[in-house]
Short mmCIF file of C-alpha atoms in Angstrom, two decimals:
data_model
loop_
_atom_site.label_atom_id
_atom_site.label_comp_id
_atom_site.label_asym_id
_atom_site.label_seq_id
_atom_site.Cartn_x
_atom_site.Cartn_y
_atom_site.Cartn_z
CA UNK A 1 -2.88 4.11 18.31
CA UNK A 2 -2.09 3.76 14.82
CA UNK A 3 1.16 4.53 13.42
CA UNK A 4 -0.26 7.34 10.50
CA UNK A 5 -3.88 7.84 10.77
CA UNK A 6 -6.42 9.58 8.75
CA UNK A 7 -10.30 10.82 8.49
CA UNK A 8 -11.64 7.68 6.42
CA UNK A 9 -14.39 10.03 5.13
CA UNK A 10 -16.11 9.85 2.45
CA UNK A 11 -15.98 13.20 1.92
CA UNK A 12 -18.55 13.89 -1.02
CA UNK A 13 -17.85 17.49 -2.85
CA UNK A 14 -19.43 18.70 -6.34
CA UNK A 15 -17.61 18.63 -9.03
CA UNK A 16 -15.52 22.21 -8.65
CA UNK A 17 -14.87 22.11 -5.17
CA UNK A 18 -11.77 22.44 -3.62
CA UNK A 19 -11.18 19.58 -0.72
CA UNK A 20 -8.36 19.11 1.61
CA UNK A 21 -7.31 15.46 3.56
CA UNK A 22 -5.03 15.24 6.35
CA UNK A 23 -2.81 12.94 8.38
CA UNK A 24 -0.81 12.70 11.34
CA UNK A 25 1.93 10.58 11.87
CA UNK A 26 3.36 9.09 15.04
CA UNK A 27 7.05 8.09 14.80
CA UNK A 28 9.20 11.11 14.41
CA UNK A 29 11.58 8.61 12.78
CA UNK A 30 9.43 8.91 9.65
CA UNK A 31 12.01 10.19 6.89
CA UNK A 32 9.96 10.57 3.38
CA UNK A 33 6.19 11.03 3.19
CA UNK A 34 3.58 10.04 0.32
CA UNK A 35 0.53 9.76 -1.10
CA UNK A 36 -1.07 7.40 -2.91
CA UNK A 37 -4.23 6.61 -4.98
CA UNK A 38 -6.30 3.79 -4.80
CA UNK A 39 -9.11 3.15 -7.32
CA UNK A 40 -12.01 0.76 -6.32
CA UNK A 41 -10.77 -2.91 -6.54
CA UNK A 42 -7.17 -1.44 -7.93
CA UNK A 43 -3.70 -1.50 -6.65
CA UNK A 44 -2.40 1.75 -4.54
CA UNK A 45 -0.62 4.26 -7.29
CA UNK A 46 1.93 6.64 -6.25
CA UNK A 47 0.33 10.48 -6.19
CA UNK A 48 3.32 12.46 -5.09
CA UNK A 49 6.05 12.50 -2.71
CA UNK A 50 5.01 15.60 0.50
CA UNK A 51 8.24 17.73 1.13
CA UNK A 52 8.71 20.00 3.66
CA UNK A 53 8.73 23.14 0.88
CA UNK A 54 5.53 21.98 -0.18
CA UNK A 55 5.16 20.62 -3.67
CA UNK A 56 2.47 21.38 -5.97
CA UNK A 57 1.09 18.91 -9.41
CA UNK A 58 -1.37 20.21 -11.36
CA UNK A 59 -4.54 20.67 -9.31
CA UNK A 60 -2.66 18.72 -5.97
CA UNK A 61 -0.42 19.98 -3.30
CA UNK A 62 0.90 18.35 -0.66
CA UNK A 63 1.88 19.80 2.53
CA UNK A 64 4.74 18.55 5.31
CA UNK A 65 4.78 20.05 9.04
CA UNK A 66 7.31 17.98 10.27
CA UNK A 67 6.76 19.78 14.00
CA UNK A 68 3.50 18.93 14.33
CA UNK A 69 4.04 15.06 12.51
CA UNK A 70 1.23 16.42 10.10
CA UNK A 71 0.87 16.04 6.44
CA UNK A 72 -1.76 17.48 4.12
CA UNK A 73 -3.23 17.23 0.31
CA UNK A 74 -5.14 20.03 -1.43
CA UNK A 75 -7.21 19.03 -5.10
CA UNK A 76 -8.43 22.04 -6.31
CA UNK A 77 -11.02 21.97 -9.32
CA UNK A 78 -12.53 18.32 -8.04
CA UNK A 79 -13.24 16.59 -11.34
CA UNK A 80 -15.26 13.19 -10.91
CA UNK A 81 -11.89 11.08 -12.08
CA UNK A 82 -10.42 12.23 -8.68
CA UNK A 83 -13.11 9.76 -6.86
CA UNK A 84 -11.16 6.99 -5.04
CA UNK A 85 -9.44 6.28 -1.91
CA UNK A 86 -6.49 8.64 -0.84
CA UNK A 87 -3.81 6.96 1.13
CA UNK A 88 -1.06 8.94 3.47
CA UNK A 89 1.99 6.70 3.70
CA UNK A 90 5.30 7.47 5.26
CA UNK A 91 8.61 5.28 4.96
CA UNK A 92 10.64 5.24 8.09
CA UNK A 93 14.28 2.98 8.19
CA UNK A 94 14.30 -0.14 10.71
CA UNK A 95 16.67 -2.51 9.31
CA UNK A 96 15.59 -1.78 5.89
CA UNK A 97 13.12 1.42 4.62
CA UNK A 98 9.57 0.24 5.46
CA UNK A 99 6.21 2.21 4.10
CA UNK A 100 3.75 2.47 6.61
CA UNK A 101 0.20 3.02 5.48
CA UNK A 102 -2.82 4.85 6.41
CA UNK A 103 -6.30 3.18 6.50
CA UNK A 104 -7.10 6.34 3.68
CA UNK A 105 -10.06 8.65 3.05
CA UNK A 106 -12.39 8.07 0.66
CA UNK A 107 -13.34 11.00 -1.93
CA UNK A 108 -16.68 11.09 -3.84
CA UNK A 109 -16.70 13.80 -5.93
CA UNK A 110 -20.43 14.44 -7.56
CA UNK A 111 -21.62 16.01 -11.01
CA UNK B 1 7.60 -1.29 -19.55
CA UNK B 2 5.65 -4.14 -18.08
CA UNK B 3 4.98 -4.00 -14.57
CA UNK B 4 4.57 -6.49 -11.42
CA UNK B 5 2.28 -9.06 -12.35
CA UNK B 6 0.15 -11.31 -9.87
CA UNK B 7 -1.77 -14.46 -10.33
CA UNK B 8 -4.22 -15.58 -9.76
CA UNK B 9 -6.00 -12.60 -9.64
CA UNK B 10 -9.09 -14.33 -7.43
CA UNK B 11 -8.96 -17.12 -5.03
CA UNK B 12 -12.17 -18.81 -2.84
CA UNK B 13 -10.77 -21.67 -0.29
CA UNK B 14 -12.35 -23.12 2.80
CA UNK B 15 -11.01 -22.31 5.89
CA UNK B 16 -7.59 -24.95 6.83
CA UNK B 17 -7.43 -25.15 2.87
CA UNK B 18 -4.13 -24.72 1.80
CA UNK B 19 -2.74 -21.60 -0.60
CA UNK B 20 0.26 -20.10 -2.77
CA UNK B 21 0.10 -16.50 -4.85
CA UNK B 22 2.63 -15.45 -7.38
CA UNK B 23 4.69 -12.60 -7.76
CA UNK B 24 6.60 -11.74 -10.30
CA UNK B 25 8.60 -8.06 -10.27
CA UNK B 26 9.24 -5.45 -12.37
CA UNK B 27 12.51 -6.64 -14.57
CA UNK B 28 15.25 -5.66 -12.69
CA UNK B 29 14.23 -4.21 -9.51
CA UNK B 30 16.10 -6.26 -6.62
CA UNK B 31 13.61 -5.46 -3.74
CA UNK B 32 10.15 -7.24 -3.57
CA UNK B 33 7.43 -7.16 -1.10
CA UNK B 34 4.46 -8.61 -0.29
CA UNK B 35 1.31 -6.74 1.59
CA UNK B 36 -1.74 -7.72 2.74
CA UNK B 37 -4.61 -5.28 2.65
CA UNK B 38 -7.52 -5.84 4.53
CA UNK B 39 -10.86 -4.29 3.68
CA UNK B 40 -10.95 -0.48 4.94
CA UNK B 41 -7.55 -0.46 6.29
CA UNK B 42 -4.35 0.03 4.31
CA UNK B 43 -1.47 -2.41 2.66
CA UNK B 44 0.37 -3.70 5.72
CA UNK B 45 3.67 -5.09 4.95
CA UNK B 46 4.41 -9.16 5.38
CA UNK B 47 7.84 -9.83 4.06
CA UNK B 48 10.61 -7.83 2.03
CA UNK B 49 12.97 -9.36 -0.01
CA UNK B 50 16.35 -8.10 -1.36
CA UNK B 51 17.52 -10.45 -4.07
CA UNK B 52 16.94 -14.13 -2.49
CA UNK B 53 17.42 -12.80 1.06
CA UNK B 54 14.62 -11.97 3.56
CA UNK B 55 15.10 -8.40 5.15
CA UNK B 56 12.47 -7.83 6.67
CA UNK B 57 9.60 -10.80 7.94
CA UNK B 58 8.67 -9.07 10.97
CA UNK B 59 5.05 -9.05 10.59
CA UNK B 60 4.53 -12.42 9.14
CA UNK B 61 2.71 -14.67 10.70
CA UNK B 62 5.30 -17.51 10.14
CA UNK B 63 2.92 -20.50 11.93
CA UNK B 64 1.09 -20.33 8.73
CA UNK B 65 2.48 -17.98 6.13
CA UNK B 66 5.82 -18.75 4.22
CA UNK B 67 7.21 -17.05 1.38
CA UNK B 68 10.16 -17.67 -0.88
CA UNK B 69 12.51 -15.87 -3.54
CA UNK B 70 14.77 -18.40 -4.71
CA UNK B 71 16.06 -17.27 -7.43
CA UNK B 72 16.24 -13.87 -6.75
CA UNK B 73 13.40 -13.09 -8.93
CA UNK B 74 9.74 -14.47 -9.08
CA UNK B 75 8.29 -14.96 -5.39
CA UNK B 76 5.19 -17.04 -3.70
CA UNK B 77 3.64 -16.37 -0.87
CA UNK B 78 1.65 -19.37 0.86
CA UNK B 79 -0.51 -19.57 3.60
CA UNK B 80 -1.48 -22.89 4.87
CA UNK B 81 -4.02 -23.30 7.02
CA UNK B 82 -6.21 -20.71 5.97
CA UNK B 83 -8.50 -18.68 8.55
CA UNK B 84 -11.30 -16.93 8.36
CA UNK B 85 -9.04 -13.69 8.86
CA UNK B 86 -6.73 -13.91 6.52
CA UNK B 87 -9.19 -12.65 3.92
CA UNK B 88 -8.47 -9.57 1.58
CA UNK B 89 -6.06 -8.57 -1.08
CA UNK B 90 -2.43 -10.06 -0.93
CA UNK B 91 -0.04 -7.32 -3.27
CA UNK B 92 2.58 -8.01 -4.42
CA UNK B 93 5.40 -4.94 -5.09
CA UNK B 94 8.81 -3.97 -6.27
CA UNK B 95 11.23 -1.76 -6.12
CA UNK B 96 14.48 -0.91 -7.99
CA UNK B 97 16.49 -0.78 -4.49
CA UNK B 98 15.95 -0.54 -1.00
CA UNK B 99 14.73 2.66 -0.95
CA UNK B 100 13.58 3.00 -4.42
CA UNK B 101 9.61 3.97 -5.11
CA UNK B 102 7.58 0.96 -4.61
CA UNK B 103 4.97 -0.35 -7.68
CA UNK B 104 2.02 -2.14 -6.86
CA UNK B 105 0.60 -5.31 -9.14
CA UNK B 106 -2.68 -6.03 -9.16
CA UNK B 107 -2.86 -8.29 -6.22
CA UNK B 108 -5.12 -11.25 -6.01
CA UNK B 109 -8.60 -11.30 -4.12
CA UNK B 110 -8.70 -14.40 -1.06
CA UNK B 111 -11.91 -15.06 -0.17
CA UNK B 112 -11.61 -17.71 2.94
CA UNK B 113 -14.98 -19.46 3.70
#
């Protein structure tokens, strides 16, 4: 079983639509949650950090159930720039702090 | 600012070919890592650096892959002999500490035939 694992998708939505992704997490070690944006071809870019409060940016929030090792992002008003991959990632301390990725869903969002 | 740069950006070898990618961090951020990210899955992490010192190499593959920070700044990362596997995008990231937000480069392409 993977460590954090996630619908790859694609989810394809219109323009408009409101779409949620989620992901579970395994290791209640985990200590800080993310998620990150990859373009096609790009490098993974930090989206926002997921608290337990719930934080909102924009047209995103993100979503922390640390009970049920879940973790959650809500766009709202889909615009076609929010096409790309959507990775969950949570950082967890060994010997050092280590982020673990998600395989990501991918997001298609149509005119 | 300028931010972690990578070269080359695309590499083609033959499988048992020998390879090294370049990394060089964000000015002043003392942690470095290098991922590899195979196609449809996610980065997974090969080796962390702090400074010159290795903290974490856990999920190298150290009968082929090696990588080095000597000097506490630039790193490479080489794999030699190439497989078939090792295939997809090697990125390269910093961080200002230890548990600092990680940034991405660009990462170069392998493409092992």
């Amino acid at each position: 079983r993977k460590e954090v694992e996630q619908d790859p998708g694609p989810f394809n939505v219109p323009e408009g639509a409101t779409v949620a992704f989620n992901c579970t997490y395994s290791n209640s070690a985990s200590q800080s949650f993310f998620w990150y944006r990859q373009d096609c071809r790009k490098e993974p870019k930090l989206l926002m950090s997921v608290y337990s409060s719930g934080n909102e940016d924009g047209r995103f929030t993100a979503q922390l159930n640390r009970a049920s090792q879940y973790i959650s992002l809500l766009i709202r008003d889909s615009k076609l720039s929010d096409s790309a991959t959507y990775l969950c990632v949570v950082n967890r301390m060994d010997s050092s702090y280590k982020l673990i990725f998600g395989s990501g869903t991918r997001l298609l969002v149509r005119p | 600012e300028a931010g972690v740069a990578q070269s080359p950006r695309y590499k083609i070898i033959e499988k048992r070919q020998s390879v090294a990618f370049w990394c060089n961090p964000i000015s002043g951020h003392a942690t470095l890592y290098w991922y590899q990210q195979i196609l449809g899955q996610g980065p997974k992490l090969l080796i962390q650096f702090q400074n010159n010192g290795v903290v974490d190499d856990s999920q190298l593959p150290k009968d082929r892959f090696s990588a080095e920070r000597l000097k506490g700044v630039d790193s490479t990362l080489k794999i030699q002999p190439a497989k078939l596997e090792d295939s997809a995008v090697y990125l390269c990231a910093s961080s200002l500490d230890l548990a600092g937000w990680q940034y991405f480069g660009p990462g170069t392409r392998l493409t092992v035939l």
